[in-house]
Short mmCIF file of C-alpha atoms and ligand atoms in Angstrom, two decimals:
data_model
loop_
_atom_site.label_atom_id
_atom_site.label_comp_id
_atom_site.label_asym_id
_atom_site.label_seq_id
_atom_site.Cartn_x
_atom_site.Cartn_y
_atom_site.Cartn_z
CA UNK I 206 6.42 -0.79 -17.63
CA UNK I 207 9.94 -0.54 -17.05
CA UNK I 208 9.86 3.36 -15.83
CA UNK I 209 13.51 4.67 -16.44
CA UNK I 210 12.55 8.13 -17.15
CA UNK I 211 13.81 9.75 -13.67
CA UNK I 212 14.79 8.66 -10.17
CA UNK I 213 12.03 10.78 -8.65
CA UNK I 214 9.45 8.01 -9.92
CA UNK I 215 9.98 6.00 -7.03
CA UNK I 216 7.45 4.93 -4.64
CA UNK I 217 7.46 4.82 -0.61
CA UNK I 218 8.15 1.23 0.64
CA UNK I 219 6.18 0.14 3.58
CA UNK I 220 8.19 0.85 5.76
CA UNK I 221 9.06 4.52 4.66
CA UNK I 222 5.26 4.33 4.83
CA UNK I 223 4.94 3.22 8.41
CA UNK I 224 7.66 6.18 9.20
CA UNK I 225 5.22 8.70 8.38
CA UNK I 226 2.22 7.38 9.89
CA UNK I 227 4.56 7.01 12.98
CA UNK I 228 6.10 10.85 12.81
CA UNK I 229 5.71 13.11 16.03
CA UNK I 230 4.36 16.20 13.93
CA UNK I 231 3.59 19.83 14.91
CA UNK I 232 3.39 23.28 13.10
CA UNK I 233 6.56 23.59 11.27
CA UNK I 234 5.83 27.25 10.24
CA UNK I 235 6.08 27.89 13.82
CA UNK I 236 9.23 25.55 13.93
CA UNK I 237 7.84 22.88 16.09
CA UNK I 238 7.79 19.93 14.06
CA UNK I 239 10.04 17.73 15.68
CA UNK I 240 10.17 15.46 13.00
CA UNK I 241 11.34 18.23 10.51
CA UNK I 242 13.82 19.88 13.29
CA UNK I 243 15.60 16.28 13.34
CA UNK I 244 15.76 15.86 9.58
CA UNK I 245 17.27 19.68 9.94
CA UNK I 246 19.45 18.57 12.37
CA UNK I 247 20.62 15.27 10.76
CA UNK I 248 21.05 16.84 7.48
CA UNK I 249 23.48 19.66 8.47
CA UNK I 250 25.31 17.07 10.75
CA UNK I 251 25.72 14.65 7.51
CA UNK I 252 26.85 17.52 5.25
CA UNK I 253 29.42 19.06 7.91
CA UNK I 254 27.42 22.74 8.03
CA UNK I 255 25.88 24.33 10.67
CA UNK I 256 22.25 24.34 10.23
CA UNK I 257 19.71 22.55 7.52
CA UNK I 258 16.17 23.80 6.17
CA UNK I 259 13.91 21.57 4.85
CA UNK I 260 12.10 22.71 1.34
CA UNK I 261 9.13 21.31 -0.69
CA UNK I 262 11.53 20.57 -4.06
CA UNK I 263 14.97 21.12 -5.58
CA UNK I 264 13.69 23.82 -7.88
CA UNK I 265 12.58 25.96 -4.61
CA UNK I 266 15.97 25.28 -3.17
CA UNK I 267 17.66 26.50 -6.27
CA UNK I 268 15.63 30.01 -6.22
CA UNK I 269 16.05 30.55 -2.40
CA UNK I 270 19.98 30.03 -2.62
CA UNK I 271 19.77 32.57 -5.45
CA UNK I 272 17.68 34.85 -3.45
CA UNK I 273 19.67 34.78 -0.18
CA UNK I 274 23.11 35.46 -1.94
CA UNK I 275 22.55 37.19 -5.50
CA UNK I 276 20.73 40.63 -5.79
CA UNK I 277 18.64 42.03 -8.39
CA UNK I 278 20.90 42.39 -11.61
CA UNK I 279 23.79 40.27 -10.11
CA UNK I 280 24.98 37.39 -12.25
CA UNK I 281 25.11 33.93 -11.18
CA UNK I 282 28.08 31.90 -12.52
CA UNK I 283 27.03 28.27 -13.50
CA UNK I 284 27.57 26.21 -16.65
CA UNK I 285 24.84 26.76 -19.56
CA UNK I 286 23.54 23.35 -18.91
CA UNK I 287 22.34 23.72 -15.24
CA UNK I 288 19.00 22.38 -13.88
CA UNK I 289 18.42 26.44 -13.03
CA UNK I 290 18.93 27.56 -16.33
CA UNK I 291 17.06 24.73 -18.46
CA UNK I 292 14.64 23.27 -16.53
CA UNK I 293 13.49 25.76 -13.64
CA UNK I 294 10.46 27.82 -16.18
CA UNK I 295 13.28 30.88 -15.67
CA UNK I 296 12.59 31.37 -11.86
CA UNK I 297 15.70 33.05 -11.42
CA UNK I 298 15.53 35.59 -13.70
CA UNK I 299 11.61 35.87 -13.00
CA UNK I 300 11.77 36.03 -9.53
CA UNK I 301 15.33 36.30 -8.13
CA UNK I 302 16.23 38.60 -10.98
CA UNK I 303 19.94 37.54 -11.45
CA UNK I 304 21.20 36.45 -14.81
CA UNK I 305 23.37 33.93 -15.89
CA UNK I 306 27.16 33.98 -16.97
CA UNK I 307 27.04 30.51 -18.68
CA UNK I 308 30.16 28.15 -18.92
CA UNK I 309 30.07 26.14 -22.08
CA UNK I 310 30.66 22.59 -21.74
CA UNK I 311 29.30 19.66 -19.81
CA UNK I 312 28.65 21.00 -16.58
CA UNK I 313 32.38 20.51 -14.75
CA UNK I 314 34.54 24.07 -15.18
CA UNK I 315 38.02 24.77 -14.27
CA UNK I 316 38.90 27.22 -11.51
CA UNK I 317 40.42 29.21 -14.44
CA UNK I 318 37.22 29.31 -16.05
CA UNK I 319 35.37 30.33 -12.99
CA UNK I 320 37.67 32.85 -12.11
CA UNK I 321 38.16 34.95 -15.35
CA UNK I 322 34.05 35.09 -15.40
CA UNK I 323 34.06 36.76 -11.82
CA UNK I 324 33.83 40.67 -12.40
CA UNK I 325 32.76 43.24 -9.47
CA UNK I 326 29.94 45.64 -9.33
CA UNK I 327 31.23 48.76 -11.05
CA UNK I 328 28.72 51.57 -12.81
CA UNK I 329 29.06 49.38 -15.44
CA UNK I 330 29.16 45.72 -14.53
CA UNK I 331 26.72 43.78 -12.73
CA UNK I 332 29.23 42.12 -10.45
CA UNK I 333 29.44 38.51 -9.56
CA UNK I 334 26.81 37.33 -6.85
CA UNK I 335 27.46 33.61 -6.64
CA UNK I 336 29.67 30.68 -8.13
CA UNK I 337 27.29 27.67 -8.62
CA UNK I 338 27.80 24.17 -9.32
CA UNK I 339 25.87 21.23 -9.59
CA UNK I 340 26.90 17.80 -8.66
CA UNK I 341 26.05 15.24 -10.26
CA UNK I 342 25.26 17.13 -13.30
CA UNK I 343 22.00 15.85 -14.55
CA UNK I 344 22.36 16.86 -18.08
CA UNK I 345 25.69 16.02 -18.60
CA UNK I 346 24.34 12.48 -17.93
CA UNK I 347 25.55 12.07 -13.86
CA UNK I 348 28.66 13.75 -14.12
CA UNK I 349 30.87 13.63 -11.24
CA UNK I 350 32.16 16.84 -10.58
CA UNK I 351 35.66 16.40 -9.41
CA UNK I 352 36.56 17.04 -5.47
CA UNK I 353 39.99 18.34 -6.49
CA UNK I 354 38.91 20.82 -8.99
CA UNK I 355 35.62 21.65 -6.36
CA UNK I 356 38.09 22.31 -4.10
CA UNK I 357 40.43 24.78 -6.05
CA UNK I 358 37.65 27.26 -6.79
CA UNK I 359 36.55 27.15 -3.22
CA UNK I 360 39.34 28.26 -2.38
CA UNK I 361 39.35 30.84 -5.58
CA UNK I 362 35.67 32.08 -4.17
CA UNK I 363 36.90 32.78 -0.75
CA UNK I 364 39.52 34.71 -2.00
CA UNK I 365 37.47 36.84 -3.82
CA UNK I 366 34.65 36.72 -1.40
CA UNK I 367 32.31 35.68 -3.36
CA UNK I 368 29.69 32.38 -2.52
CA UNK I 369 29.75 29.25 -3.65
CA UNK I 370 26.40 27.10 -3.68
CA UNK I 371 26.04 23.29 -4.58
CA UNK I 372 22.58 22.21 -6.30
CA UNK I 373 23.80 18.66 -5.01
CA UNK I 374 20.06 17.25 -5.97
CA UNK I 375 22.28 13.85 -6.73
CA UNK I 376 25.47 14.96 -4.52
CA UNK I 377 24.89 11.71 -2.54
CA UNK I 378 25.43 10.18 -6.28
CA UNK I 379 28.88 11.97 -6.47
CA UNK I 380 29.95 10.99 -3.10
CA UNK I 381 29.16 7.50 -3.90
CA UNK I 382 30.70 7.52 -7.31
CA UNK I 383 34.63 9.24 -6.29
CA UNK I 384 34.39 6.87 -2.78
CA UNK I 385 34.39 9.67 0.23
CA UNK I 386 32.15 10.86 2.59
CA UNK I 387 29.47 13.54 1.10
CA UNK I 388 30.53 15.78 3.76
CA UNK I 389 34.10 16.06 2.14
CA UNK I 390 32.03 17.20 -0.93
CA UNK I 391 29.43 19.54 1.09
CA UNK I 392 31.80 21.29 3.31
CA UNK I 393 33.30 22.70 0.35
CA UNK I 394 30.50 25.15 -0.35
CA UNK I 395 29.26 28.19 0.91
CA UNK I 396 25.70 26.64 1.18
CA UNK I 397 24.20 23.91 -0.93
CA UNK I 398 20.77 21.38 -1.43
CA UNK I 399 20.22 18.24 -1.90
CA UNK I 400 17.17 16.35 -2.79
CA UNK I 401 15.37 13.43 -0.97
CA UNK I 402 12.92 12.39 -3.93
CA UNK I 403 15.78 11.95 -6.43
CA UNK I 404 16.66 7.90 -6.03
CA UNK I 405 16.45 8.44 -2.35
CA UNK I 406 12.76 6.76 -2.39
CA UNK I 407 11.28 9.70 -0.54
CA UNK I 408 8.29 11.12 -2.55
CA UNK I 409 8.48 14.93 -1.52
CA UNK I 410 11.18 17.12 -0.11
CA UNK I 411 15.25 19.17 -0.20
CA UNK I 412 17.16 20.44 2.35
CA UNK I 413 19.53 23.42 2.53
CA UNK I 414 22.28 23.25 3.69
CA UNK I 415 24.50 26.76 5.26
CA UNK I 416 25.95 28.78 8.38
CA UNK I 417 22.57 29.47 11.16
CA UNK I 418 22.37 32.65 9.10
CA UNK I 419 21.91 31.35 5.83
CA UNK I 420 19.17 29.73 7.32
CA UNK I 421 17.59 32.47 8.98
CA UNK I 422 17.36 34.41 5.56
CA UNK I 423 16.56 31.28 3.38
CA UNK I 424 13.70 30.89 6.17
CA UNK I 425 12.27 33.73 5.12
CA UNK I 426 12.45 33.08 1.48
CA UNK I 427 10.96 29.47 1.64
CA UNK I 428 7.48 32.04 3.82
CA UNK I 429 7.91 34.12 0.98
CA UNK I 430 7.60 31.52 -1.42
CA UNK I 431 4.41 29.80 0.35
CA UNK I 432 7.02 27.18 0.75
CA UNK I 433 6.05 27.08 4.55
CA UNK I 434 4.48 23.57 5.47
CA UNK I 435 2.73 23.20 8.52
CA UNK I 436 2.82 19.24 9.67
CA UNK I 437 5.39 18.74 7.15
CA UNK I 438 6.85 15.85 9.62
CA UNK I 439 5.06 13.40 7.58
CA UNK I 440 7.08 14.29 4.78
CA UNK I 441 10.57 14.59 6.96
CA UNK I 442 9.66 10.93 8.44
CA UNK I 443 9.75 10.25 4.27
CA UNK I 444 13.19 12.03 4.09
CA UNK I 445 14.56 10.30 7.53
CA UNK I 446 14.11 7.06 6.34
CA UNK I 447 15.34 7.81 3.00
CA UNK I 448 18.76 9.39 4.48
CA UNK I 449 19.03 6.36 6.78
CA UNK I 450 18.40 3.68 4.46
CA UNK I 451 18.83 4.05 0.90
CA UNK I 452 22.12 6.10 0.21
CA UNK I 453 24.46 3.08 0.31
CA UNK I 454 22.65 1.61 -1.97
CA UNK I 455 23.22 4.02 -4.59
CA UNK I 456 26.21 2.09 -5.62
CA UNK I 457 23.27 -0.77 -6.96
CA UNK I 458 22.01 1.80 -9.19
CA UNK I 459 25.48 2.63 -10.79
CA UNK I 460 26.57 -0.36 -11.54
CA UNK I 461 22.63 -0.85 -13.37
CA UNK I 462 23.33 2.08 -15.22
CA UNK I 463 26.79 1.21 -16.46
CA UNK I 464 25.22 -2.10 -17.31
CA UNK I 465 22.82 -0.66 -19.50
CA UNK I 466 25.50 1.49 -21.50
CA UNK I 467 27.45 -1.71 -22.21
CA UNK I 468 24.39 -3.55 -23.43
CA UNK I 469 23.53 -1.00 -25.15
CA UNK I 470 26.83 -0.18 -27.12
CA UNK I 471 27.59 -1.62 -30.58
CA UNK I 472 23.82 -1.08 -30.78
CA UNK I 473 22.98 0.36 -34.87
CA UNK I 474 22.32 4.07 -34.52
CA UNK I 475 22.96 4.63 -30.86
CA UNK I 476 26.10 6.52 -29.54
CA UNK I 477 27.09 5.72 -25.53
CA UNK I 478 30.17 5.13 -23.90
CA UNK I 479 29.78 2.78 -20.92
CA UNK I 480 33.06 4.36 -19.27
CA UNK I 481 31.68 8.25 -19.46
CA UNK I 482 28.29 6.58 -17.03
CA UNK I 483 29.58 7.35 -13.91
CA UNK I 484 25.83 7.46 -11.43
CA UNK I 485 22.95 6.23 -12.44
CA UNK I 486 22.21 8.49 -15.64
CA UNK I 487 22.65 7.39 -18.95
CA UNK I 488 22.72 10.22 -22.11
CA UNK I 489 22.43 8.55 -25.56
CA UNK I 490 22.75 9.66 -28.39
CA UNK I 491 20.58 8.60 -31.20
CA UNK I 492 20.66 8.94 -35.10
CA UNK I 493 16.74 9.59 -35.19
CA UNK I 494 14.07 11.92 -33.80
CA UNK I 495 14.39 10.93 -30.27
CA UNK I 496 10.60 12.11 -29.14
CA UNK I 497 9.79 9.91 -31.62
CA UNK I 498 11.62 6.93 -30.79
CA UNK I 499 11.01 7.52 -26.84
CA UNK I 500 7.11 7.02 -27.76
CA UNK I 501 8.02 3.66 -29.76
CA UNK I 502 9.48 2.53 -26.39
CA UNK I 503 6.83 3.60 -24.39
CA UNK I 504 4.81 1.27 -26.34
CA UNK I 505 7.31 -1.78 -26.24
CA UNK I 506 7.06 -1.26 -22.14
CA UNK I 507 10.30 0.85 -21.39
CA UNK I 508 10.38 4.60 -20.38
CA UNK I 509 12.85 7.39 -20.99
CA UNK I 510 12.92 11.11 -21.58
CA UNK I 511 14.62 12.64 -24.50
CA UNK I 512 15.64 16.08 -23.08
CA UNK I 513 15.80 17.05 -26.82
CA UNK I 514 15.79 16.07 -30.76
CA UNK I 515 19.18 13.61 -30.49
CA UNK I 516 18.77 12.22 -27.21
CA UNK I 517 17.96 10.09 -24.66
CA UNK I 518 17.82 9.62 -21.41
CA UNK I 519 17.34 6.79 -18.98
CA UNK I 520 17.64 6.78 -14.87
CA UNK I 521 18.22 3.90 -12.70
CA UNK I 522 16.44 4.08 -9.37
CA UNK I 523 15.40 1.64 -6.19
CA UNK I 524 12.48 0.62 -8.05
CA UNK I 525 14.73 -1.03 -11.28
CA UNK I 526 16.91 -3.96 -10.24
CA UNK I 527 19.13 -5.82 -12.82
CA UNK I 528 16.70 -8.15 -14.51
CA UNK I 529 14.80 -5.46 -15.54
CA UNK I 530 17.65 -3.44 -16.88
CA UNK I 531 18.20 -6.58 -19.10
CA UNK I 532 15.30 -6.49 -20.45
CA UNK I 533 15.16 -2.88 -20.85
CA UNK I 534 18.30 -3.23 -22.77
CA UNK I 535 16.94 -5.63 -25.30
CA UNK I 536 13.66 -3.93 -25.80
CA UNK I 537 15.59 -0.87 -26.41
CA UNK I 538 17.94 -2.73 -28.76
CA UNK I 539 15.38 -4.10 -30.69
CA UNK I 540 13.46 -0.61 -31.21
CA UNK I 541 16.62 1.84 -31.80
CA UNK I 542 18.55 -0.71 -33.64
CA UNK I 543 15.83 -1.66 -36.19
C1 PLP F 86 20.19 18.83 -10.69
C2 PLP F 86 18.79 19.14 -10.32
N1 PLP F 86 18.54 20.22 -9.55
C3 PLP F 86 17.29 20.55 -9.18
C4 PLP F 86 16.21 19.78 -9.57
C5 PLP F 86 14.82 20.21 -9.18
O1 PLP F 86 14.23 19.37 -8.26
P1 PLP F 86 12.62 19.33 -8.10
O2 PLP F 86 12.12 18.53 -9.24
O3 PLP F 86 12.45 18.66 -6.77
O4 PLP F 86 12.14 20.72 -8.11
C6 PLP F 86 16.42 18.65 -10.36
C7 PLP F 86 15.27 17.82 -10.78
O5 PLP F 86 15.40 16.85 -11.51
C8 PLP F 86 17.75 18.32 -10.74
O6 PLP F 86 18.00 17.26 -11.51
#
């Protein structure tokens, strides 16, 4: 099987293994995992803010950044494709009770956009809590969010005092894609995640990312939550490892996925563009029912995930190198094109 259906199906190598069977551990509820406190530590140093907190998932991160900065009723500015609004079972209306001012398109706005969308509380109005972006955008197929455009409504959100919060599950992804320093990205924001199971090879785990007081109150969310973990150092050891090792290589990945789009281009009854695949995700389109087709793959060997009726969509990851993207790319030629 050639497993292309996410990033997060990745397996611990050995040696990530041998990290966590090697972790100091202690009771992280009671903050003294030491293992955790230097993930913390190394995380907030990498993305240029003052403190980190480390989570069980993206998703969690997601509805404690909502919690800490948007009350009941507020509205939460994002584009109407976000991981929080599709793919999150509606946690942060269910639980963080915000709702969503949606910006059409595929996931990157204009500070313009943002900024004629932020309204204040009035007897009327439910007021702007938060501005959020994501980065890479997953279902705009690994959009790169620009830096210069990022930058512009930072400044546009400070203005107006209002947060900004990354979900930067793939933000590692950007940073590799536009050539600078994820911190040039990160610093940007109010507070943001990232995740450590999404191509990073780690099998569990997010950190947050904020000032020591966002991380006081997010604290308390993530108890709230049950999100507390006690020895949870075998699982930072995971994310350690992962941050140390396997973020360069992201630039492998790309250039698999961008491999696959031109393979599969010309193909009969598939629409890609090799020069929109800009991280490791690449959107098809396809001319028939894509559940459909994704189980005739399935069968031929090759996974993806059609995230609806026209399309699909394939991941590259540490466990795919480039032979098997070749013959991904002719198993899927032979099924979609026939
Ligand atoms: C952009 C984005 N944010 C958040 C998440 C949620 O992460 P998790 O699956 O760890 O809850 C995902 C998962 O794919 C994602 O793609």
């Amino acid at each position: 099987m050639i497993d292309l259906r996410s990033d997060t199906m990745t397996l611990p190598s050995e040696g990530m293994r041998d990290a966590m069977r090697d972790a100091k551990l202690g009771d992280d509820v009671w903050q003294e995992d030491p293992t955790v406190r230097e993930l913390e530590a190394l995380s907030a140093e990498r993305m240029g803010h003052e403190a980190g907190l480390f989570v069980p998932s993206g998703s969690m991160a997601n509805l404690i950044a909502q919690l800490v900065h948007a009350g009941r009723g507020d509205e939460v500015i994002c584009g109407w494709d976000s991981h929080c609004v599709r793919d999150e079972v509606g946690a942060g209306a269910a639980l963080a009770g915000v709702q969503y001012e949606m910006i059409p398109g595929d996931g990157r706005y204009t500070v313009e956009q943002v900024a004629e969308r932020i309204r204040p509380r009035t007897f009327h109005t439910p007021g702007t809590g938060l501005v959020w972006l994501e980065n890479t955008h997953n279902l705009g197929g690994g959009t790169v969010f620009p830096l210069a455009e990022i930058r512009k409504i930072a400044a546009a959100c400070r203005e107006r005092d209002v947060p900004l919060h990354l979900d930067g599950a793939r933000v590692f992804h950007a940073a590799v894609a536009e050539g600078v320093d994820v911190r040039e990205i990160a610093r940007c924001f109010t507070s943001m995640s990232f995740c450590l199971s999404k191509a990073l090879g780690a099998p569990v785990g997010s950190v947050l990312c904020g000032s020591r007081d966002f991380r006081e109150r997010a604290l308390r969310f993530r108890k709230m939550l049950g999100g507390g973990m006690r020895q949870s150092g075998v699982l930072a050891a995971a994310g350690l490892y992962a941050l140390r090792r396997n973020v360069e290589r992201l630039a492998e990945d790309h250039a698999n996925a961008r491999r696959l789009a031109e393979l599969l281009a010309g193909t009969r009854g598939v629409t890609v563009d090799p020069a929109a695949v800009q991280t490791n995700i690449v959107m098809i389109g396809v001319a028939g029912d894509a559940p459909e087709l994704v189980r005739k793959l399935d069968a031929r060997g090759v996974q993806g995930w059609p995230p609806d009726a026209r399309r699909i969509r394939f991941v590259t990851h540490l466990g795919v190198d480039r032979a098997a993207i070749e013959r991904a790319a002719s198993i899927i030629r032979e099924v979609l094109g026939a």
